[in-house]
Short mmCIF file of C-alpha atoms in Angstrom, two decimals:
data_model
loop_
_atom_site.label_atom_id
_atom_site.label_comp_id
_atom_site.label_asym_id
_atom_site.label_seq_id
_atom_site.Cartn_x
_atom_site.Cartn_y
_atom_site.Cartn_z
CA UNK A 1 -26.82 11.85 20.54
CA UNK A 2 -24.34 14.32 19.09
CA UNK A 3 -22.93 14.18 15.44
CA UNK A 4 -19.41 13.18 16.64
CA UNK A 5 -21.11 10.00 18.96
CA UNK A 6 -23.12 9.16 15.95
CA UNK A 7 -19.91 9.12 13.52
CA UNK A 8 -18.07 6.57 15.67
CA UNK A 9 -20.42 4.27 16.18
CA UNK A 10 -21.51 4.36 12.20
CA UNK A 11 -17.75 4.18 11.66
CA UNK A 12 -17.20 1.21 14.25
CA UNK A 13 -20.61 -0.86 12.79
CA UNK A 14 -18.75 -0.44 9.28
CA UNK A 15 -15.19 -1.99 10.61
CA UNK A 16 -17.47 -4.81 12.31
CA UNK A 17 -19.21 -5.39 9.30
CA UNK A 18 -15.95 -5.55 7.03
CA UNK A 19 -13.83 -7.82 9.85
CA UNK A 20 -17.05 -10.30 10.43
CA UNK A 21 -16.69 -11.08 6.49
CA UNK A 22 -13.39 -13.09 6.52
CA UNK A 23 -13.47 -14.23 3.09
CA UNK A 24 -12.90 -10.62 2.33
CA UNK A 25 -10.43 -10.03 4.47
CA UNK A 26 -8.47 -12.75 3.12
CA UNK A 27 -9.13 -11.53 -0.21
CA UNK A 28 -7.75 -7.60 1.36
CA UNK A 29 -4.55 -9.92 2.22
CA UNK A 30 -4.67 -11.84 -1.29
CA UNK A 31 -2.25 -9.82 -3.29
CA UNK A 32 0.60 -9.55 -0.51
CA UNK A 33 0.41 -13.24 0.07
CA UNK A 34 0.92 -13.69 -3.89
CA UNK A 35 3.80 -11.14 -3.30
CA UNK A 36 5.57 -12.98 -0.87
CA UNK A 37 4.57 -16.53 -2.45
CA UNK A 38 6.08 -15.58 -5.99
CA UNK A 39 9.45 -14.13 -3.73
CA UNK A 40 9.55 -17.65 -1.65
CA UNK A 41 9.30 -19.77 -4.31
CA UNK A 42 10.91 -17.83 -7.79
CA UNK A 43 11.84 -14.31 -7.58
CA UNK A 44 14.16 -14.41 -3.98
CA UNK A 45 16.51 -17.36 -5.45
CA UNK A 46 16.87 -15.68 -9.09
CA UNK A 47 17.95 -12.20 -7.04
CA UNK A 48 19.87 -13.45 -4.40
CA UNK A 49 22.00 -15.81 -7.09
CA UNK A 50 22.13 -12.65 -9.47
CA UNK A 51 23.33 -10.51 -6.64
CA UNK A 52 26.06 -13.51 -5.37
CA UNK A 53 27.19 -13.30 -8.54
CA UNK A 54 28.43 -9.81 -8.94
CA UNK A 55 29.86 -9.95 -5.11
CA UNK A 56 32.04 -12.74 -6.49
CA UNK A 57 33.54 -10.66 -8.81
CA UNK A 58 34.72 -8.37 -6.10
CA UNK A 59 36.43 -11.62 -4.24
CA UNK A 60 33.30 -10.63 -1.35
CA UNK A 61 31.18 -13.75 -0.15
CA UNK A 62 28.15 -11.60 1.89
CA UNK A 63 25.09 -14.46 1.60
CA UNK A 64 23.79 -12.93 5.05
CA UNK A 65 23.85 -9.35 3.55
CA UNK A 66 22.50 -10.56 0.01
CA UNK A 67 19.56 -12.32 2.25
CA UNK A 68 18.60 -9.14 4.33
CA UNK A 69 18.87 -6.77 1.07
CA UNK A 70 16.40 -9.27 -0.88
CA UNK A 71 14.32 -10.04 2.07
CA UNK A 72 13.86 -6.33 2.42
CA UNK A 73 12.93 -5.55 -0.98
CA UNK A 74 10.62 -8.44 -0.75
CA UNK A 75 8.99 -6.90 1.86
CA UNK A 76 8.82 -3.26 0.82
CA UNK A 77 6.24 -5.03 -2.06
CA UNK A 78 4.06 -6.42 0.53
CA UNK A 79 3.65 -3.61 2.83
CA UNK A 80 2.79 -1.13 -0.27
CA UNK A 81 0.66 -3.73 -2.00
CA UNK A 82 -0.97 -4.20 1.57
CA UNK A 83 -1.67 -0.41 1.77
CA UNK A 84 -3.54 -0.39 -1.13
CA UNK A 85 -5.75 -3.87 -1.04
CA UNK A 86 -7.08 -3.93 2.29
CA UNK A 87 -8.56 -0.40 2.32
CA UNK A 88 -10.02 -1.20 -1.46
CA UNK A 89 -11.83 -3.92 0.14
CA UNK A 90 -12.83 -2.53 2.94
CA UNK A 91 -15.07 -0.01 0.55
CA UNK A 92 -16.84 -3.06 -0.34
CA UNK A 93 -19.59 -2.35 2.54
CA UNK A 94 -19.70 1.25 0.42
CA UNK A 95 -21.51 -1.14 -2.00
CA UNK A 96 -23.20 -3.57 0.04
CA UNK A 97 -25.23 -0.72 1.32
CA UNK A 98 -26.17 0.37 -1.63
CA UNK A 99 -27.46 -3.05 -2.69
CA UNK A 100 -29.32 -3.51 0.63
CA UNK A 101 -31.08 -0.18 1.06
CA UNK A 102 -29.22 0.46 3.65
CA UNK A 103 -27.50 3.93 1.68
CA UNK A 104 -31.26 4.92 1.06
CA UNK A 105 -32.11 4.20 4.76
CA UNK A 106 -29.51 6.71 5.85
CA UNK A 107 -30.97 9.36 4.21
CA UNK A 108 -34.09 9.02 4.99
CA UNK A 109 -32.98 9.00 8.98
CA UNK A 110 -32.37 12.41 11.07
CA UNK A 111 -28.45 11.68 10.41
CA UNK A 112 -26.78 14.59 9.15
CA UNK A 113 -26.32 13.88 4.89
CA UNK A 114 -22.65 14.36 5.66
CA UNK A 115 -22.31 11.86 8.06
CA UNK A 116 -22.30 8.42 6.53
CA UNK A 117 -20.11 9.28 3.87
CA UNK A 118 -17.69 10.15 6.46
CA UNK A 119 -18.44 7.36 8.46
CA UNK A 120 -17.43 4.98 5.09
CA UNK A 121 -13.78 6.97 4.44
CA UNK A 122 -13.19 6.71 8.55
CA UNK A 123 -14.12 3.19 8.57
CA UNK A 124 -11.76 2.23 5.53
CA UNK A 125 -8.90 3.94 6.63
CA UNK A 126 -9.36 2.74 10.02
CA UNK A 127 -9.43 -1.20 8.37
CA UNK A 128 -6.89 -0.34 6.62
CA UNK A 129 -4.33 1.07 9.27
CA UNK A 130 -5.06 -1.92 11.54
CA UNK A 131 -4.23 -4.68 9.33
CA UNK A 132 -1.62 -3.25 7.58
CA UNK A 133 0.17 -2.57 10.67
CA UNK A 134 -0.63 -6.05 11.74
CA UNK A 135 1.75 -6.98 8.13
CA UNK A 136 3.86 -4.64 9.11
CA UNK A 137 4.35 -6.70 12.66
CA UNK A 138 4.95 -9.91 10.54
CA UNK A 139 7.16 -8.62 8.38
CA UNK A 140 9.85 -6.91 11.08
CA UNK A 141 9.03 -10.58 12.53
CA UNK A 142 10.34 -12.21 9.36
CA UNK A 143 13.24 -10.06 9.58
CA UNK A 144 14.56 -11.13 13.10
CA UNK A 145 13.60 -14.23 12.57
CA UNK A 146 15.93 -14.95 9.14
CA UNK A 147 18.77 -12.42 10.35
CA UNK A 148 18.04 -10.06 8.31
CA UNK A 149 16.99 -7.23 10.96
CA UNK A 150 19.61 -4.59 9.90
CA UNK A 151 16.75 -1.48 10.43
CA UNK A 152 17.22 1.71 12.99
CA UNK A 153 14.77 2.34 15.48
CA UNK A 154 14.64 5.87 12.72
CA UNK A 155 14.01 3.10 10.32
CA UNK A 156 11.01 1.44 12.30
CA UNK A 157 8.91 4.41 13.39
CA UNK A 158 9.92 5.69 9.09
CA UNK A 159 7.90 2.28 8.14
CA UNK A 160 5.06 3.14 10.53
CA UNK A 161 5.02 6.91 9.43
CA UNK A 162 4.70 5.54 5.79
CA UNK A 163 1.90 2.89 6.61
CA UNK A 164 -0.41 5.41 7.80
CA UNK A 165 0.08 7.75 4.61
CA UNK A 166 0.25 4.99 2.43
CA UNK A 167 -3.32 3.90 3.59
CA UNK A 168 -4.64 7.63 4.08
CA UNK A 169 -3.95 8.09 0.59
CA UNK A 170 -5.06 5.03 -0.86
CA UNK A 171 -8.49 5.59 1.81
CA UNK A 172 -9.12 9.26 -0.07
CA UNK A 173 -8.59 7.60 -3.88
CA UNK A 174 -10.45 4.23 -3.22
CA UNK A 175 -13.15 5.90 -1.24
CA UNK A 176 -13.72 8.71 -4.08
CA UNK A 177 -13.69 6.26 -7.10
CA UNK A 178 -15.97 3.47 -5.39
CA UNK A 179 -18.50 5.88 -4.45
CA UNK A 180 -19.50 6.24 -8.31
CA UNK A 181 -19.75 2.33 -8.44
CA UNK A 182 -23.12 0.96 -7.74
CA UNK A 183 -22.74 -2.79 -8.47
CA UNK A 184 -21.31 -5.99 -6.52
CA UNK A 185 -20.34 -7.09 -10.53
CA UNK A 186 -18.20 -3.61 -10.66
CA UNK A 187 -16.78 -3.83 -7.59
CA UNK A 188 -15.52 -7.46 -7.69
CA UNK A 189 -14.12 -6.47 -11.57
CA UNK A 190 -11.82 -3.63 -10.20
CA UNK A 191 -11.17 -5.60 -7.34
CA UNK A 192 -9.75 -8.02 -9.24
CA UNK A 193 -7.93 -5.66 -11.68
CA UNK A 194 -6.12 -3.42 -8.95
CA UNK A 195 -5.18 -6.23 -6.93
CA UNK A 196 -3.53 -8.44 -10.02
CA UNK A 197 -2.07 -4.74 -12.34
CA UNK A 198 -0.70 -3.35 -8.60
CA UNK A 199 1.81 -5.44 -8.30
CA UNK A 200 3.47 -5.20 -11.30
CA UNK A 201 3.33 -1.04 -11.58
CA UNK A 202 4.94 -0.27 -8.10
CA UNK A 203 7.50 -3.07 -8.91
CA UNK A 204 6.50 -5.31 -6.43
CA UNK A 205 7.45 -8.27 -8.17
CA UNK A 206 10.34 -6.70 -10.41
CA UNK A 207 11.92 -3.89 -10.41
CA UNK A 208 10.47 -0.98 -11.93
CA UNK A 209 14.05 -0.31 -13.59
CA UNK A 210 13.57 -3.29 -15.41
CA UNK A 211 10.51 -1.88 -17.27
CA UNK A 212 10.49 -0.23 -20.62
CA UNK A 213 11.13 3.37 -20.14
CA UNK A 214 7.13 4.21 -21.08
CA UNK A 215 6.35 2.33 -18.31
CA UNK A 216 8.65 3.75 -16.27
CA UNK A 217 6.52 7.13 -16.89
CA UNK A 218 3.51 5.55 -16.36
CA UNK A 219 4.21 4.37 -12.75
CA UNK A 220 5.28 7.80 -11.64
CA UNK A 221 0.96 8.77 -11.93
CA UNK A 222 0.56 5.58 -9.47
CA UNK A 223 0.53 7.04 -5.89
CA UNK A 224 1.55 2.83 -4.71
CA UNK A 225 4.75 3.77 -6.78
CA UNK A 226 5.77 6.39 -4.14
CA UNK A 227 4.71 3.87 -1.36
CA UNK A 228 6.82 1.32 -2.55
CA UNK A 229 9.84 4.11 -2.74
CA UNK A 230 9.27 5.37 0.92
CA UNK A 231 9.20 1.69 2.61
CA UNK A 232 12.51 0.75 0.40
CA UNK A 233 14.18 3.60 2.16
CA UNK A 234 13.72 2.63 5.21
CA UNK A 235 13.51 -1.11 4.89
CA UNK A 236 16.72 -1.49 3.10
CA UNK A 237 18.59 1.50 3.89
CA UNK A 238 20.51 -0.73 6.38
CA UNK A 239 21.24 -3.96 4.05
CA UNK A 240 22.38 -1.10 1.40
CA UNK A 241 25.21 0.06 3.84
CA UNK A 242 26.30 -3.58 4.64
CA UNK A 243 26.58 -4.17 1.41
CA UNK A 244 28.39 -0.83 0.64
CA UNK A 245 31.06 -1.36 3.53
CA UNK A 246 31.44 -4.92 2.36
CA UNK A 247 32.32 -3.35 -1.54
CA UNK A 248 31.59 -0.05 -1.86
CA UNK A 249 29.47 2.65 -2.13
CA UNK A 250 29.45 2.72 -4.85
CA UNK A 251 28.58 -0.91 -5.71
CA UNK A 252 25.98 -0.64 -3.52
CA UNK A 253 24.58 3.15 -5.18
CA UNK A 254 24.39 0.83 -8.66
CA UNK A 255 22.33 -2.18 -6.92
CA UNK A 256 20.07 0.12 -5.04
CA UNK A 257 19.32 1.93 -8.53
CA UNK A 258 18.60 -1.42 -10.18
CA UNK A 259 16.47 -2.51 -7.64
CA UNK A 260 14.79 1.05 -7.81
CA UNK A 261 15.36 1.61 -4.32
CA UNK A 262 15.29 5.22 -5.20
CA UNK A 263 12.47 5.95 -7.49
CA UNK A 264 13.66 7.92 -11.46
CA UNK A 265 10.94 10.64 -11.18
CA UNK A 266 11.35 12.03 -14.95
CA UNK A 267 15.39 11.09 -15.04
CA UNK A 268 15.83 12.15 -11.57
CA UNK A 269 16.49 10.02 -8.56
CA UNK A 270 13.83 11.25 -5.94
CA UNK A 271 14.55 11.35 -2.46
CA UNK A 272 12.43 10.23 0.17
CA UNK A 273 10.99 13.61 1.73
CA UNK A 274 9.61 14.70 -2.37
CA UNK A 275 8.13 11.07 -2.52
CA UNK A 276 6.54 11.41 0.57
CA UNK A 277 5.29 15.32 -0.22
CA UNK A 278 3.45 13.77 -3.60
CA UNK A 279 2.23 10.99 -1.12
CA UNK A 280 0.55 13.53 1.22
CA UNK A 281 -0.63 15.72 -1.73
CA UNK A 282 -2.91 13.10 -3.28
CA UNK A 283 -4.41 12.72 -0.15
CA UNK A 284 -5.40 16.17 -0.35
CA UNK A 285 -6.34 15.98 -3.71
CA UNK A 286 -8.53 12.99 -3.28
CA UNK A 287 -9.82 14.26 0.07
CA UNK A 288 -10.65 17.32 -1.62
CA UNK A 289 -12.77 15.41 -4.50
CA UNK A 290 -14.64 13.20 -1.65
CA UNK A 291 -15.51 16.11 0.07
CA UNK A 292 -16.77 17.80 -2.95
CA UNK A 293 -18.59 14.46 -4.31
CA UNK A 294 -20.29 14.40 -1.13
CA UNK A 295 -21.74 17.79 -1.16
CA UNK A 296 -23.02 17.24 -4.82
CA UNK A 297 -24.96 14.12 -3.60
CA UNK A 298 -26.18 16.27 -0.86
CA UNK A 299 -27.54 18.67 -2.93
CA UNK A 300 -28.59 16.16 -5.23
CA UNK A 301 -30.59 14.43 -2.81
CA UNK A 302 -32.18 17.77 -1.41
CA UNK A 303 -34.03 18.25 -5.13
#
């Protein structure tokens, strides 16, 4: 059996394992569903009526465009929280292993050392990429459903471009940290911290314009911050423009900056191709640590 046929099928057992659990799955799906629970029931009234508001002052009565606009921004939350939760617990097998002897029974087989660390970062980007695109489904379903589809076919194949760096980059970060984690106690505590502190830093519940400017700064080192920016663009580039030819552009500049459709890297407003360069850079970063990590255990191992 060659390394390649070996890789798949240790990447596909690792998938099968991950999918079979469904309490962890659900758990992968926990924070968006808190995302779109807090929007339902609090956050989507208290925007759209803040939003109605300053249209009324303009003589301009746009509930359909106010809906799409907050529906959109709603959603940009859930696809980068998404991005970020499912492949984190899809590493849990990463530690599973380890607690079952299963880690220690891969290196004692004739598998190349490289291989099942490989096998885990394949595996949780692969988890990853399928159910996040499986959101991804729901939410341009939720859209045409509520009449708030105003996206481009540009804009649809943007959000799927975005999904698969978003998760590729949260794979190579989650993938590299985990691996120093030995516990079930560990994993479960950062579980439980990324998937509640998230949220709040790429602004999926408020806006990050809202924040103090400190934390402002602080959300610009979180690479979720530039996911968040990148599905914005595309998911509410069309409800922007309805809204602008209903007012103004300039109206509709002002609410996209308070809803931090456009991200304030450092006092400047970032565009979408820079946000999506420092996406694609930490996944060379990160990649670049895994691989390196995984050579030192190698070498570890071999003494």
């Amino acid at each position: 059996m060659t390394a390649f046929n070996s890789l798949m099928r240790l990447t596909l057992r690792n998938i099968k394992v991950f999918v079979k659990d469904k309490a962890n799955v659900f758990f992968a799906l926990m924070a968006p569903l808190i995302v779109l629970a807090l929007y339902v029931l609090f956050i989507g009234r208290m925007q759209a009526d803040g939003i109605k508001e300053a249209l009324d002052q303009f003589g301009v009565s746009a509930d359909d465009k106010v809906r799409a606009f907050s529906d959109s921004w709603m959603l940009a939350g859930v696809m980068a929280t998404s991005c970020i939760t499912v492949p984190l617990c899809a590493c849990g097998i990463m530690i599973q292993d380890k607690n079952r002897g299963v880690t220690a029974d891969f290196l004692a087989s004739p598998l190349p050392a490289w291989l099942p660390s490989a096998a885990y970062f394949l595996s949780v980007a692969a988890a990853g990429l399928i159910i996040s695109y499986i959101v991804l489904g729901v939410c341009f379903v939720w859209l045409a459903v509520s009449g708030s589809w105003l996206l481009s076919v540009a804009d649809v194949f943007g959000c799927i471009g975005v999904v698969a760096l978003s998760v590729l980059s949260a794979s190579t970060l989650l993938v590299f940290v985990i691996g120093f984690l030995s516990s079930e106690g560990a994993f479960t505590g950062l579980n439980v911290i990324v998937g509640t502190v998230t949220g709040f830093l790429i602004g999926a519940y408020i806006p990050v314009s809202t924040f103090p400017e400190g934390v402002q700064y602080v959300t610009l080192f979180v690479p979720g911050s530039y996911s968040a920016a990148l599905f914005r663009s595309f998911l509410m580039r069309g409800a922007v423009e309805e809204i602008g030819n209903a007012v103004s552009p300039q109206f509709a500049e002002g609410l996209a900056d308070s809803f931090s459709v456009h991200l304030n890297f450092f006092g400047e407003s970032l565009s979408s191709a820079a946000a999506a360069g420092i996406l694609a850079g930490t996944v060379v970063l990160f990649g670049a640590c895994c691989f390196i990590a995984a050579i030192v255990k190698i070498k570890k191992n071999k003494i």
